[in-house]
């Protein structure tokens, strides 16, 4: 397999042309429309979402497109350029574990909207998918797929898609991923895919659900944020995620709090925990939540280069206290720092996936070269580099103006 060093964002219309072509060739005729949702990267605030913490993701200029046509029966037909595996079946039979495979992310959205009474039975969908988001790299291709399709369903069935309406869709996408696809994740990915804004990160308070847009402009400080896809698939499903969540729950019980967000005195809390492992896990969460607030403050003051130190502290905390890094992520982060990055860290759930490096513009080439060399020397997969331009949220691309009356 040849690996491209730079994965440039593909023009969204080119992605849409491809999905429409797939739709035509598989289903015949034309789709009712094409909807788009972005992948995302989390600038900082890792493994704190399920602890009621703060996260700061933004949307990437890599998107998943779905071409969708409503059907008058209860059937769902799914096809994707990503895989040969197609699925069709009855929407009334969707349940945890069914359908198996990727169609769960699509079918689960309709299941959740029906289960909450938001939509009723009687409408099915033909769905074609094409994406420029790397799949399984920790950049949230799964939420991009759910959110693009959820928006399609909402438009086609006349549900509101304004900010309020989107919160309902976000909830449906989260339930699809947790309950039907069986991936136990928090709601950050779906929230940012639905609410992101170009040029901004989205500060999400996972305790209250409150969101705030925070401007980020790395270029103004002559900086560039690189996403480094290590090409080692993130391996969250092997029990480690559940294990970390359980460790935090145990610590909360010991500390007598509902979530770690409720802790005011971090030193006292850490001092009162008995198991050394609990101390490490909780220390990561408490320090990481503080780092998110500090990064927001620095971004507000346009002190971009200073953000770098906090990114690196986040990485060390995830590596040493939370123990969710991997040899590939450490290699990329260490190499980026050696080559002059202001800061770097793993991003996403860990155990593979992607890293971020905040780099002065004149060091970009040196960082890329050093990261590649370091991976080659350790016989690791060849990393790829992606653009981290904060981009827009899910939207309908085609037709540009239209109302369906179902
Ligand atoms: P990530 O969200 O970080 O890319 P996940 O493991 O959460 O990784 O989600 C990846 C899964 O989502 C894939 O294994 C597949 O089931 C589904 N998926 C994502 N994008 C697509 C796509 N374009 N076509 C088909 N399935 C997809
Ligand atoms: Mg995912």
Short mmCIF file of C-alpha atoms and ligand atoms in Angstrom, two decimals:
data_model
loop_
_atom_site.label_atom_id
_atom_site.label_comp_id
_atom_site.label_asym_id
_atom_site.label_seq_id
_atom_site.Cartn_x
_atom_site.Cartn_y
_atom_site.Cartn_z
CA UNK A 1 0.00 0.00 0.00
CA UNK A 2 1.35 3.43 -0.85
CA UNK A 3 0.91 5.98 1.90
CA UNK A 4 0.54 9.64 1.02
CA UNK A 5 2.50 11.94 3.30
CA UNK A 6 -0.10 14.71 3.10
CA UNK A 7 -3.77 13.92 2.87
CA UNK A 8 -5.16 17.14 1.45
CA UNK A 9 -8.83 17.88 2.07
CA UNK A 10 -10.90 16.94 -0.97
CA UNK A 11 -13.31 19.59 -2.22
CA UNK A 12 -16.68 18.80 -0.69
CA UNK A 13 -18.39 18.94 -4.09
CA UNK A 14 -16.02 16.32 -5.44
CA UNK A 15 -16.90 14.06 -2.49
CA UNK A 16 -20.59 14.72 -3.18
CA UNK A 17 -20.23 13.95 -6.91
CA UNK A 18 -18.73 10.60 -6.00
CA UNK A 19 -21.51 9.73 -3.57
CA UNK A 20 -24.18 10.68 -6.09
CA UNK A 21 -22.50 8.49 -8.70
CA UNK A 22 -22.47 5.59 -6.24
CA UNK A 23 -26.13 6.19 -5.44
CA UNK A 24 -27.09 6.17 -9.14
CA UNK A 25 -25.14 3.02 -9.91
CA UNK A 26 -26.54 1.05 -6.98
CA UNK A 27 -30.09 2.33 -6.56
CA UNK A 28 -30.83 3.91 -9.96
CA UNK A 29 -32.37 7.37 -10.38
CA UNK A 30 -31.32 10.29 -8.23
CA UNK A 31 -31.12 10.85 -4.51
CA UNK A 32 -33.42 13.33 -2.75
CA UNK A 33 -30.31 15.17 -1.60
CA UNK A 34 -26.74 15.04 -0.33
CA UNK A 35 -25.85 15.81 3.29
CA UNK A 36 -22.41 16.37 4.75
CA UNK A 37 -20.85 16.10 8.22
CA UNK A 38 -17.24 16.67 9.26
CA UNK A 39 -14.66 14.60 11.09
CA UNK A 40 -13.20 16.28 14.16
CA UNK A 41 -10.11 16.60 16.25
CA UNK A 42 -9.99 17.42 19.94
CA UNK A 43 -7.50 20.21 20.64
CA UNK A 44 -7.41 19.36 24.35
CA UNK A 45 -9.56 17.73 27.05
CA UNK A 46 -8.95 14.02 26.57
CA UNK A 47 -10.66 11.26 28.51
CA UNK A 48 -12.55 13.81 30.58
CA UNK A 49 -15.90 13.79 28.74
CA UNK A 50 -17.27 10.89 30.76
CA UNK A 51 -15.98 12.57 33.94
CA UNK A 52 -18.14 15.64 33.35
CA UNK A 53 -15.12 17.64 32.19
CA UNK A 54 -14.40 20.22 29.49
CA UNK A 55 -13.41 19.36 25.92
CA UNK A 56 -12.35 21.61 23.05
CA UNK A 57 -12.84 19.90 19.68
CA UNK A 58 -13.24 21.45 16.25
CA UNK A 59 -14.47 20.21 12.89
CA UNK A 60 -11.94 19.17 10.25
CA UNK A 61 -12.14 19.93 6.52
CA UNK A 62 -12.65 16.18 5.89
CA UNK A 63 -16.23 15.11 5.48
CA UNK A 64 -18.62 12.21 5.15
CA UNK A 65 -21.33 12.66 2.55
CA UNK A 66 -24.55 10.68 2.30
CA UNK A 67 -26.85 10.63 -0.72
CA UNK A 68 -30.28 9.64 0.55
CA UNK A 69 -33.70 8.91 -0.92
CA UNK A 70 -36.73 8.27 1.21
CA UNK A 71 -38.73 5.07 0.60
CA UNK A 72 -42.40 4.37 1.21
CA UNK A 73 -41.71 1.14 3.07
CA UNK A 74 -39.78 0.30 6.24
CA UNK A 75 -36.63 -0.83 4.47
CA UNK A 76 -33.10 0.54 4.81
CA UNK A 77 -30.56 -0.05 2.05
CA UNK A 78 -26.95 1.01 2.74
CA UNK A 79 -23.86 1.09 0.54
CA UNK A 80 -20.48 2.76 1.04
CA UNK A 81 -17.36 3.31 -1.03
CA UNK A 82 -15.39 2.37 2.08
CA UNK A 83 -16.39 -1.28 2.10
CA UNK A 84 -17.83 -4.04 -0.09
CA UNK A 85 -20.17 -4.88 2.77
CA UNK A 86 -23.72 -3.74 1.91
CA UNK A 87 -26.73 -4.07 4.11
CA UNK A 88 -30.45 -4.01 3.62
CA UNK A 89 -33.14 -4.95 6.04
CA UNK A 90 -36.25 -3.99 7.89
CA UNK A 91 -35.98 -0.96 10.17
CA UNK A 92 -38.41 -2.48 12.66
CA UNK A 93 -35.85 -5.24 13.35
CA UNK A 94 -33.00 -2.92 14.34
CA UNK A 95 -31.79 -3.71 17.87
CA UNK A 96 -28.54 -3.76 19.84
CA UNK A 97 -26.06 -5.74 17.70
CA UNK A 98 -28.35 -5.72 14.64
CA UNK A 99 -27.45 -4.87 11.96
CA UNK A 100 -23.88 -6.03 12.48
CA UNK A 101 -21.05 -3.96 11.01
CA UNK A 102 -21.05 -0.41 9.74
CA UNK A 103 -24.77 -0.23 8.86
CA UNK A 104 -25.44 -0.08 12.61
CA UNK A 105 -24.29 3.56 12.60
CA UNK A 106 -26.94 4.37 9.98
CA UNK A 107 -29.79 2.13 11.11
CA UNK A 108 -29.20 3.14 14.73
CA UNK A 109 -30.08 6.76 13.97
CA UNK A 110 -33.55 5.86 12.70
CA UNK A 111 -33.98 3.40 15.57
CA UNK A 112 -33.17 6.13 18.13
CA UNK A 113 -35.50 8.68 16.51
CA UNK A 114 -38.30 6.11 16.46
CA UNK A 115 -37.60 4.92 19.99
CA UNK A 116 -37.87 8.49 21.33
CA UNK A 117 -41.13 8.99 19.44
CA UNK A 118 -39.58 11.71 17.25
CA UNK A 119 -40.44 9.90 14.02
CA UNK A 120 -42.87 7.11 13.30
CA UNK A 121 -42.53 3.93 11.26
CA UNK A 122 -43.44 3.86 7.59
CA UNK A 123 -40.50 5.61 5.93
CA UNK A 124 -37.35 3.82 4.85
CA UNK A 125 -34.21 5.07 3.12
CA UNK A 126 -31.75 4.25 0.36
CA UNK A 127 -28.35 5.50 1.56
CA UNK A 128 -25.03 5.82 -0.27
CA UNK A 129 -21.93 6.92 1.67
CA UNK A 130 -18.61 8.37 0.58
CA UNK A 131 -16.12 9.95 2.97
CA UNK A 132 -12.82 11.79 3.00
CA UNK A 133 -12.46 11.27 6.78
CA UNK A 134 -9.88 8.57 7.52
CA UNK A 135 -11.85 5.68 9.03
CA UNK A 136 -10.75 4.35 12.42
CA UNK A 137 -8.03 6.98 12.92
CA UNK A 138 -9.62 8.68 15.92
CA UNK A 139 -10.94 11.54 13.74
CA UNK A 140 -14.53 10.46 14.23
CA UNK A 141 -15.66 9.05 10.93
CA UNK A 142 -18.37 7.25 12.93
CA UNK A 143 -20.02 10.46 14.21
CA UNK A 144 -19.61 12.07 10.77
CA UNK A 145 -21.58 9.18 9.28
CA UNK A 146 -24.31 9.30 11.94
CA UNK A 147 -24.66 13.08 11.81
CA UNK A 148 -24.78 13.37 8.01
CA UNK A 149 -27.49 10.73 7.92
CA UNK A 150 -29.41 12.14 10.91
CA UNK A 151 -29.58 15.51 9.18
CA UNK A 152 -30.84 13.82 6.02
CA UNK A 153 -33.59 12.05 7.96
CA UNK A 154 -34.53 15.28 9.71
CA UNK A 155 -34.77 17.23 6.46
CA UNK A 156 -36.69 14.51 4.66
CA UNK A 157 -39.17 14.04 7.51
CA UNK A 158 -39.58 17.75 8.29
CA UNK A 159 -37.86 17.80 11.70
CA UNK A 160 -36.22 21.07 12.80
CA UNK A 161 -32.52 21.36 12.01
CA UNK A 162 -31.82 24.65 13.80
CA UNK A 163 -29.63 24.62 16.92
CA UNK A 164 -32.45 23.29 19.12
CA UNK A 165 -33.40 20.62 16.62
CA UNK A 166 -29.78 19.58 16.36
CA UNK A 167 -29.59 18.75 20.07
CA UNK A 168 -32.27 16.11 19.49
CA UNK A 169 -30.35 14.72 16.53
CA UNK A 170 -27.13 14.66 18.56
CA UNK A 171 -28.88 12.59 21.22
CA UNK A 172 -30.14 10.16 18.57
CA UNK A 173 -26.66 9.79 17.08
CA UNK A 174 -25.13 9.11 20.50
CA UNK A 175 -27.72 6.42 21.19
CA UNK A 176 -27.11 4.89 17.76
CA UNK A 177 -23.40 4.60 18.48
CA UNK A 178 -23.73 3.41 22.09
CA UNK A 179 -26.70 1.12 21.86
CA UNK A 180 -26.88 -0.21 18.30
CA UNK A 181 -23.22 -0.10 17.18
CA UNK A 182 -22.14 -0.99 20.74
CA UNK A 183 -19.34 1.58 20.96
CA UNK A 184 -19.27 3.08 24.43
CA UNK A 185 -18.29 6.69 23.72
CA UNK A 186 -19.27 10.08 25.12
CA UNK A 187 -21.12 12.71 23.09
CA UNK A 188 -18.30 15.05 22.09
CA UNK A 189 -17.96 13.78 18.52
CA UNK A 190 -21.61 14.14 17.59
CA UNK A 191 -21.91 17.52 19.31
CA UNK A 192 -19.04 19.09 17.42
CA UNK A 193 -20.09 17.52 14.11
CA UNK A 194 -23.49 19.21 14.53
CA UNK A 195 -22.50 22.55 16.11
CA UNK A 196 -19.00 23.43 14.84
CA UNK A 197 -18.21 26.77 13.25
CA UNK A 198 -15.39 27.67 10.81
CA UNK A 199 -12.43 29.33 12.53
CA UNK A 200 -13.62 28.18 15.96
CA UNK A 201 -13.26 25.35 18.41
CA UNK A 202 -16.29 24.29 20.45
CA UNK A 203 -15.88 24.39 24.20
CA UNK A 204 -18.22 21.74 25.52
CA UNK A 205 -18.96 21.39 29.21
CA UNK A 206 -19.81 17.71 29.50
CA UNK A 207 -21.38 18.31 32.90
CA UNK A 208 -24.04 20.80 31.86
CA UNK A 209 -24.05 20.24 28.10
CA UNK A 210 -23.33 23.97 27.62
CA UNK A 211 -21.32 24.93 24.53
CA UNK A 212 -19.34 28.02 23.59
CA UNK A 213 -17.47 28.85 20.38
CA UNK A 214 -13.84 29.84 20.93
CA UNK A 215 -12.00 31.49 18.02
CA UNK A 216 -8.76 29.81 16.97
CA UNK A 217 -6.43 31.32 14.48
CA UNK A 218 -3.09 29.54 14.45
CA UNK A 219 -1.97 31.30 11.29
CA UNK A 220 -2.12 34.73 12.95
CA UNK A 221 0.78 33.62 15.18
CA UNK A 222 2.59 32.06 12.24
CA UNK A 223 1.72 28.67 13.60
CA UNK A 224 0.21 25.60 12.09
CA UNK A 225 -1.59 22.73 13.74
CA UNK A 226 -0.83 19.38 12.14
CA UNK A 227 -2.91 16.27 12.55
CA UNK A 228 -0.67 13.23 12.44
CA UNK A 229 -2.54 10.03 11.65
CA UNK A 230 -0.18 7.34 12.93
CA UNK A 231 -1.91 4.76 10.72
CA UNK A 232 -2.08 2.49 13.74
CA UNK A 233 -5.84 2.03 14.13
CA UNK A 234 -7.10 3.15 17.50
CA UNK A 235 -7.88 0.08 19.53
CA UNK A 236 -10.53 1.23 21.97
CA UNK A 237 -12.73 -1.80 21.96
CA UNK A 238 -10.34 -4.08 23.83
CA UNK A 239 -11.76 -3.20 27.22
CA UNK A 240 -9.36 -0.38 28.09
CA UNK A 241 -11.99 2.32 27.69
CA UNK A 242 -14.42 0.54 30.00
CA UNK A 243 -11.58 -0.14 32.41
CA UNK A 244 -10.72 3.59 32.67
CA UNK A 245 -14.36 4.54 33.14
CA UNK A 246 -14.71 1.94 35.88
CA UNK A 247 -11.57 3.26 37.61
CA UNK A 248 -13.06 6.77 37.70
CA UNK A 249 -16.39 5.50 38.98
CA UNK A 250 -14.60 3.68 41.80
CA UNK A 251 -12.65 6.83 42.68
CA UNK A 252 -15.84 8.93 42.67
CA UNK A 253 -17.46 6.47 45.09
CA UNK A 254 -14.42 6.69 47.36
CA UNK A 255 -14.46 10.49 47.19
CA UNK A 256 -18.23 10.69 47.68
CA UNK A 257 -18.86 12.74 44.53
CA UNK A 258 -21.04 12.10 41.51
CA UNK A 259 -18.40 13.15 38.97
CA UNK A 260 -14.83 14.39 39.29
CA UNK A 261 -16.07 17.75 38.09
CA UNK A 262 -17.58 18.22 41.56
CA UNK A 263 -14.13 18.31 43.17
CA UNK A 264 -12.96 21.74 44.37
CA UNK A 265 -9.76 20.84 46.18
CA UNK A 266 -7.70 18.62 43.86
CA UNK A 267 -4.81 18.11 46.30
CA UNK A 268 -7.10 17.03 49.13
CA UNK A 269 -8.94 14.64 46.83
CA UNK A 270 -5.72 13.08 45.53
CA UNK A 271 -4.37 12.80 49.07
CA UNK A 272 -7.42 10.91 50.25
CA UNK A 273 -7.36 8.21 47.57
CA UNK A 274 -5.75 4.98 48.70
CA UNK A 275 -4.90 3.03 45.52
CA UNK A 276 -1.91 4.44 43.57
CA UNK A 277 -3.71 3.64 40.30
CA UNK A 278 -6.72 5.73 41.34
CA UNK A 279 -4.43 8.64 42.18
CA UNK A 280 -2.90 8.56 38.69
CA UNK A 281 -6.20 8.27 36.85
CA UNK A 282 -7.88 11.03 38.85
CA UNK A 283 -4.82 13.28 38.63
CA UNK A 284 -5.01 13.09 34.84
CA UNK A 285 -8.66 14.06 34.79
CA UNK A 286 -8.33 16.96 37.26
CA UNK A 287 -5.22 18.43 35.64
CA UNK A 288 -6.61 17.95 32.12
CA UNK A 289 -9.82 19.84 32.92
CA UNK A 290 -7.66 22.69 34.26
CA UNK A 291 -5.53 22.66 31.11
CA UNK A 292 -8.62 23.06 28.91
CA UNK A 293 -9.61 26.24 30.78
CA UNK A 294 -6.05 27.53 30.46
CA UNK A 295 -5.96 26.83 26.72
CA UNK A 296 -9.26 28.67 26.24
CA UNK A 297 -7.80 31.63 28.11
CA UNK A 298 -4.64 31.62 25.98
CA UNK A 299 -6.63 31.34 22.75
CA UNK A 300 -8.77 34.26 23.83
CA UNK A 301 -5.59 36.30 24.25
CA UNK A 302 -4.22 34.96 20.91
CA UNK A 303 -1.19 33.47 22.74
CA UNK A 304 -0.98 30.59 20.32
CA UNK A 305 2.60 29.49 20.94
CA UNK A 306 1.93 29.18 24.70
CA UNK A 307 -0.83 26.69 23.98
CA UNK A 308 1.95 24.30 22.93
CA UNK A 309 3.22 23.67 26.47
CA UNK A 310 -0.24 22.68 27.61
CA UNK A 311 -0.65 20.28 24.70
CA UNK A 312 2.60 18.58 25.69
CA UNK A 313 1.58 18.43 29.38
CA UNK A 314 -1.66 16.82 28.27
CA UNK A 315 0.29 14.18 26.38
CA UNK A 316 2.54 13.37 29.33
CA UNK A 317 -0.47 13.07 31.59
CA UNK A 318 -2.23 10.74 29.14
CA UNK A 319 0.95 8.71 28.70
CA UNK A 320 2.06 8.41 32.32
CA UNK A 321 -1.03 8.88 34.49
CA UNK A 322 -3.88 7.69 32.30
CA UNK A 323 -1.74 5.19 30.35
CA UNK A 324 -3.65 5.38 27.07
CA UNK A 325 -0.85 6.33 24.69
CA UNK A 326 0.98 3.91 22.40
CA UNK A 327 4.44 3.51 20.91
CA UNK A 328 3.23 5.06 17.64
CA UNK A 329 1.73 8.12 19.36
CA UNK A 330 4.77 8.63 21.59
CA UNK A 331 7.05 8.37 18.57
CA UNK A 332 5.10 11.05 16.68
CA UNK A 333 4.90 13.40 19.68
CA UNK A 334 8.57 13.04 20.67
CA UNK A 335 9.75 13.52 17.08
CA UNK A 336 7.58 16.61 16.59
CA UNK A 337 8.95 18.19 19.77
CA UNK A 338 12.55 17.35 18.85
CA UNK A 339 12.04 19.05 15.48
CA UNK A 340 10.82 22.29 17.04
CA UNK A 341 7.06 21.96 17.58
CA UNK A 342 5.67 24.32 20.26
CA UNK A 343 3.76 21.36 21.63
CA UNK A 344 2.31 18.01 20.68
CA UNK A 345 -0.02 15.37 22.08
CA UNK A 346 -2.02 12.30 21.30
CA UNK A 347 -5.65 13.08 20.56
CA UNK A 348 -8.73 10.87 20.69
CA UNK A 349 -9.15 7.77 22.79
CA UNK A 350 -5.56 6.61 22.43
CA UNK A 351 -3.92 3.21 21.88
CA UNK A 352 -3.21 4.29 18.29
CA UNK A 353 -5.08 6.81 16.18
CA UNK A 354 -3.88 10.37 15.73
CA UNK A 355 -1.66 13.01 17.33
CA UNK A 356 -1.55 16.80 17.06
CA UNK A 357 1.47 19.04 16.74
CA UNK A 358 1.41 22.83 17.05
CA UNK A 359 4.29 23.98 14.91
CA UNK A 360 5.87 27.30 13.91
CA UNK A 361 5.28 27.60 10.15
CA UNK A 362 9.00 27.48 9.35
CA UNK A 363 9.40 24.15 11.20
CA UNK A 364 6.59 22.27 9.45
CA UNK A 365 8.85 20.47 6.98
CA UNK A 366 11.36 19.57 9.69
CA UNK A 367 8.58 18.16 11.89
CA UNK A 368 7.11 16.10 9.06
CA UNK A 369 10.51 14.74 8.14
CA UNK A 370 11.44 13.86 11.75
CA UNK A 371 8.09 12.18 12.48
CA UNK A 372 8.42 10.03 9.34
CA UNK A 373 12.03 9.15 10.13
CA UNK A 374 11.25 8.23 13.72
CA UNK A 375 8.41 5.91 12.63
CA UNK A 376 10.58 4.27 9.96
CA UNK A 377 13.44 3.71 12.37
CA UNK A 378 11.14 1.93 14.82
CA UNK A 379 9.45 -0.07 12.00
CA UNK A 380 6.10 1.57 12.77
CA UNK A 381 3.39 2.25 10.16
CA UNK A 382 4.10 5.32 8.03
CA UNK A 383 2.19 8.31 9.46
CA UNK A 384 0.16 10.69 7.30
CA UNK A 385 -0.42 14.41 7.86
CA UNK A 386 -3.76 16.18 7.60
CA UNK A 387 -4.86 19.78 7.57
CA UNK A 388 -6.45 21.07 10.79
CA UNK A 389 -8.38 24.05 9.48
CA UNK A 390 -11.39 24.56 11.80
CA UNK A 391 -14.37 23.92 9.54
CA UNK A 392 -18.16 23.97 9.44
CA UNK A 393 -20.71 21.63 10.91
CA UNK A 394 -23.12 19.19 9.27
CA UNK A 395 -25.30 20.67 6.54
CA UNK A 396 -27.31 19.86 3.45
CA UNK A 397 -25.20 20.34 0.35
CA UNK A 398 -27.71 19.48 -2.36
CA UNK A 399 -30.22 20.74 -3.21
CA UNK A 400 -29.34 24.09 -1.70
CA UNK A 401 -32.91 25.13 -1.09
CA UNK A 402 -35.79 22.74 -0.87
CA UNK A 403 -38.56 21.63 1.45
CA UNK A 404 -39.88 18.13 1.64
CA UNK A 405 -43.45 17.60 2.73
CA UNK A 406 -43.71 14.11 4.10
P1 LIG B 1 -13.40 6.77 14.09
O1 LIG B 1 -14.74 7.30 14.43
O2 LIG B 1 -12.33 7.35 14.92
O3 LIG B 1 -13.06 6.87 12.63
P2 LIG B 1 -14.64 4.35 14.96
O4 LIG B 1 -14.11 2.99 15.26
O5 LIG B 1 -15.38 5.07 16.02
O6 LIG B 1 -13.42 5.22 14.43
O7 LIG B 1 -15.61 4.28 13.71
C1 LIG B 1 -15.20 3.63 12.54
C2 LIG B 1 -16.35 2.78 12.05
O8 LIG B 1 -17.41 3.63 11.57
C3 LIG B 1 -15.96 1.93 10.85
O9 LIG B 1 -15.40 0.70 11.27
C4 LIG B 1 -17.31 1.74 10.17
O10 LIG B 1 -18.06 0.75 10.84
C5 LIG B 1 -18.00 3.08 10.40
N1 LIG B 1 -17.74 4.02 9.29
C6 LIG B 1 -17.19 5.24 9.39
N2 LIG B 1 -17.11 5.84 8.17
C7 LIG B 1 -17.63 4.98 7.29
C8 LIG B 1 -17.85 5.00 5.87
N3 LIG B 1 -17.50 6.05 5.12
N4 LIG B 1 -18.43 3.92 5.31
C9 LIG B 1 -18.80 2.85 6.05
N5 LIG B 1 -18.62 2.78 7.38
C10 LIG B 1 -18.05 3.81 8.01
MG1 LIG B 2 -15.72 7.08 16.30
#
